[in-house]
Amino acid sequence: MYVYESTHDDKTFCLLMGKDKYENDLMIKLFYKEMNAVWFHVNNYSSSHVYMLLKSPIKSDVKLSDLVSHQHINDAMQLCKSNSVAGNKLQQVEIVSTPFTNLKKSGDMDPGQVSFKSTRFLSYFTCYARDNTVLNRLEKSKLVLDADLTSTEDIMNLADSMDKDAIDYVEISANISAEDKVLPNLEEFLRKCKKSKDGQRIEMYVKTHSLRLKLMERLRRKLKKVNKSGKNKIIGGIDYSDFSYV
């Protein structure tokens, strides 16, 4: 699961995005109402599922645009559009948005497919051409929540070769408990968050462990470069090939 920061006028909202259709399903299954999450998707096209975490619940008679600036909404829309194979090629697309609690998932649906409990709580926005300035800013804030890399042979080899990022990562990881790592996988981490009913838990986790998560992301990219052999290698559970969203 990818985590971004959308910051404008001294206000920051956390944006979450699944890395593929299976992780999208996992997020639908294990997100919970206390997160105050609002879901975004390119209407009528396959795209990433993007969630904005609000500071308080959104009431049924209140529009998202009354609570959040257009700049924050545009950040979420640009992530959706840019991670839509068809939508990214279009000059403009319609984005559908709704509170997470209005999503409906049944067993007969394909991975990544979702419906709604009520169409009354849907909002529609127009997202125009791809804005690389917005996407580059969001990319700089991106962190990945996935299984810890400490025990992997590749990381230890980098540390042995005196790679500073690897050494720092191993040292930081050695001084935190297993409870503070995303172990053994994202699903277990999200289950713990849901059980806690703490709507700020994911955001606080990212804030507390931002340095380690940034090191983890840099190391994954280093390993991808080192191990590049014509095909992208899956490293620490993350496949850095082109996304295919449903």
XYZ file of C-alpha atoms in Angstrom:
246
model
C 0.000 0.000 0.000
C 1.339 3.389 -1.010
C 1.090 6.418 1.284
C 1.268 10.027 0.070
C 1.015 13.422 1.736
C -1.230 16.068 0.211
C -0.206 19.403 1.740
C -1.684 22.799 0.901
C -2.050 25.959 2.995
C -0.547 24.269 6.076
C -3.138 21.476 5.926
C -2.060 17.897 5.252
C -4.213 14.930 4.330
C -2.976 11.375 4.009
C -3.655 9.646 0.674
C -3.562 5.842 0.459
C -3.407 3.816 -2.751
C -3.415 0.074 -3.401
C -0.568 -1.284 -5.519
C -2.810 -3.708 -7.464
C -6.371 -5.043 -7.645
C -5.755 -7.604 -4.898
C -4.491 -4.979 -2.501
C -7.488 -2.823 -3.450
C -9.725 -5.674 -2.259
C -7.700 -6.004 0.939
C -8.173 -2.315 1.681
C -11.933 -2.561 1.119
C -12.036 -5.562 3.444
C -9.914 -4.158 6.265
C -10.436 -0.413 6.253
C -12.868 0.764 8.941
C -15.222 3.662 9.571
C -13.026 5.387 12.175
C -10.477 6.139 9.422
C -12.925 8.658 7.905
C -11.713 7.564 4.484
C -13.094 8.961 1.229
C -12.634 6.783 -1.877
C -11.706 8.076 -5.372
C -11.762 6.239 -8.710
C -11.854 7.096 -12.417
C -15.481 6.694 -13.441
C -16.175 4.046 -16.123
C -12.488 3.093 -16.487
C -10.140 0.848 -14.544
C -7.875 2.838 -12.232
C -6.158 2.839 -8.878
C -8.263 3.068 -5.728
C -7.230 6.187 -3.804
C -8.398 7.081 -0.301
C -8.170 10.431 1.459
C -8.200 10.233 5.255
C -10.224 13.061 6.768
C -9.778 14.436 10.263
C -13.438 13.860 11.171
C -16.418 11.935 9.760
C -18.133 13.359 6.705
C -21.859 13.768 7.241
C -24.350 12.694 4.599
C -25.569 16.246 3.984
C -22.050 17.724 3.608
C -20.106 17.822 0.343
C -16.431 16.855 0.317
C -15.598 20.144 -1.394
C -16.997 21.958 1.672
C -14.458 20.197 3.911
C -11.387 19.891 1.718
C -9.800 22.349 -0.705
C -9.884 21.683 -4.435
C -6.083 21.363 -4.355
C -6.291 18.364 -2.022
C -9.046 16.815 -4.116
C -6.992 17.397 -7.261
C -4.050 15.507 -5.727
C -6.254 12.441 -5.221
C -7.712 12.788 -8.720
C -4.284 13.054 -10.357
C -3.196 9.827 -8.654
C -6.324 8.077 -9.970
C -5.948 9.386 -13.513
C -2.213 8.756 -13.802
C -2.682 5.164 -12.615
C -5.407 4.406 -15.130
C -4.160 2.876 -18.390
C -7.033 4.330 -20.401
C -7.712 7.425 -18.306
C -4.110 8.610 -18.393
C -4.325 8.976 -22.173
C -7.406 11.199 -22.076
C -7.432 14.978 -21.799
C -10.018 14.784 -19.033
C -11.857 12.122 -17.057
C -14.657 12.047 -14.535
C -13.688 10.985 -11.019
C -16.254 9.407 -8.732
C -15.860 9.804 -4.974
C -17.758 8.498 -1.969
C -17.174 7.847 1.751
C -15.560 4.454 2.327
C -18.579 3.345 4.346
C -20.698 3.564 1.182
C -18.630 0.953 -0.681
C -20.092 -2.518 -1.192
C -18.156 -5.656 -2.074
C -19.813 -9.044 -2.650
C -18.304 -12.458 -3.191
C -19.317 -12.691 -6.847
C -17.345 -9.568 -7.821
C -14.007 -9.766 -9.602
C -10.834 -8.626 -7.788
C -10.797 -4.839 -7.571
C -14.462 -4.509 -8.508
C -16.698 -2.555 -6.136
C -20.232 -1.219 -5.953
C -22.124 1.209 -3.715
C -24.741 0.900 -1.022
C -26.404 4.099 -2.225
C -25.851 6.375 -5.212
C -27.046 9.344 -3.116
C -23.625 9.662 -1.534
C -21.616 9.792 -4.775
C -19.757 12.929 -5.820
C -18.317 13.605 -9.254
C -15.334 15.760 -10.191
C -13.554 16.494 -13.450
C -9.841 15.768 -13.638
C -8.066 17.439 -16.524
C -4.765 16.605 -18.222
C -2.002 14.824 -16.341
C -0.171 17.318 -14.121
C 3.419 16.208 -13.635
C 4.100 19.015 -11.169
C 1.448 17.582 -8.842
C 2.549 13.981 -9.411
C 6.239 14.748 -8.838
C 5.407 16.497 -5.568
C 3.325 13.536 -4.401
C 6.011 11.071 -5.511
C 8.541 12.788 -3.245
C 6.291 12.099 -0.257
C 5.533 8.477 -1.199
C 6.166 5.705 1.314
C 5.363 1.999 0.996
C 3.718 -0.070 3.711
C 4.808 -3.644 3.184
C 6.732 -6.453 4.858
C 9.983 -5.480 6.569
C 13.225 -6.016 4.620
C 15.631 -6.569 7.514
C 15.952 -10.334 7.172
C 16.409 -10.423 3.399
C 19.779 -11.563 2.102
C 19.994 -8.661 -0.358
C 19.769 -6.082 2.432
C 22.410 -7.820 4.530
C 24.715 -7.993 1.499
C 24.278 -4.245 0.951
C 25.042 -3.602 4.630
C 28.159 -5.795 4.421
C 29.291 -3.750 1.432
C 29.054 -0.637 3.648
C 26.043 0.872 1.917
C 25.029 3.679 4.301
C 21.271 3.369 3.686
C 21.404 -0.378 4.367
C 23.478 0.067 7.533
C 21.144 2.771 8.848
C 18.094 0.682 8.018
C 19.420 -2.428 9.767
C 20.416 -0.401 12.850
C 17.028 1.339 13.126
C 15.148 -1.927 12.566
C 17.176 -3.686 15.255
C 15.978 -1.188 17.847
C 12.229 -1.493 17.286
C 9.870 -4.263 18.262
C 8.178 -6.677 15.895
C 4.907 -4.910 16.740
C 6.269 -1.755 15.137
C 7.096 -3.462 11.843
C 4.661 -4.303 9.059
C 5.089 -8.006 9.739
C 4.552 -10.509 8.383
C 2.539 -8.655 5.771
C 0.217 -5.729 5.094
C -2.897 -7.777 5.834
C -1.866 -8.468 9.421
C -0.925 -4.825 9.921
C -4.321 -3.631 8.675
C -6.105 -6.198 10.859
C -4.336 -4.774 13.906
C -5.304 -1.251 12.887
C -8.930 -2.270 12.406
C -9.024 -4.062 15.753
C -7.709 -0.943 17.492
C -10.526 1.211 16.015
C -8.010 4.057 16.047
C -8.686 6.133 12.951
C -5.264 7.822 13.150
C -3.227 4.645 13.575
C -1.936 4.370 10.002
C -1.035 8.057 9.844
C 0.732 7.907 13.214
C 2.618 4.778 12.176
C 3.866 6.497 9.023
C 4.837 9.624 10.939
C 6.667 7.677 13.655
C 8.548 5.409 11.252
C 8.966 7.761 8.305
C 12.786 7.577 8.323
C 12.831 3.771 8.266
C 10.134 3.657 5.588
C 12.047 6.161 3.438
C 15.194 4.070 3.779
C 13.202 0.949 2.889
C 11.925 2.564 -0.305
C 15.400 3.777 -1.312
C 16.814 0.292 -0.717
C 14.119 -1.360 -2.812
C 15.001 0.954 -5.686
C 18.709 0.272 -5.256
C 18.112 -3.466 -5.293
C 15.957 -3.166 -8.379
C 18.784 -1.349 -10.149
C 21.439 -3.813 -8.954
C 19.381 -6.867 -9.910
C 18.004 -5.512 -13.186
C 18.150 -8.259 -15.766
C 15.582 -7.440 -18.408
C 12.643 -8.097 -16.090
C 11.700 -6.274 -12.937
C 12.470 -8.241 -9.830
C 10.007 -8.496 -6.972
C 11.796 -7.119 -3.936
C 10.417 -7.272 -0.440
C 6.954 -8.005 -1.794
C 6.883 -5.002 -4.156
C 6.888 -5.519 -7.921
C 8.070 -2.312 -9.583
C 6.773 -3.205 -13.040
C 3.972 -1.135 -14.593
C 0.742 -1.266 -12.628
C -2.410 -2.851 -13.996
C -5.436 -1.658 -12.087
C -8.989 -2.952 -12.109
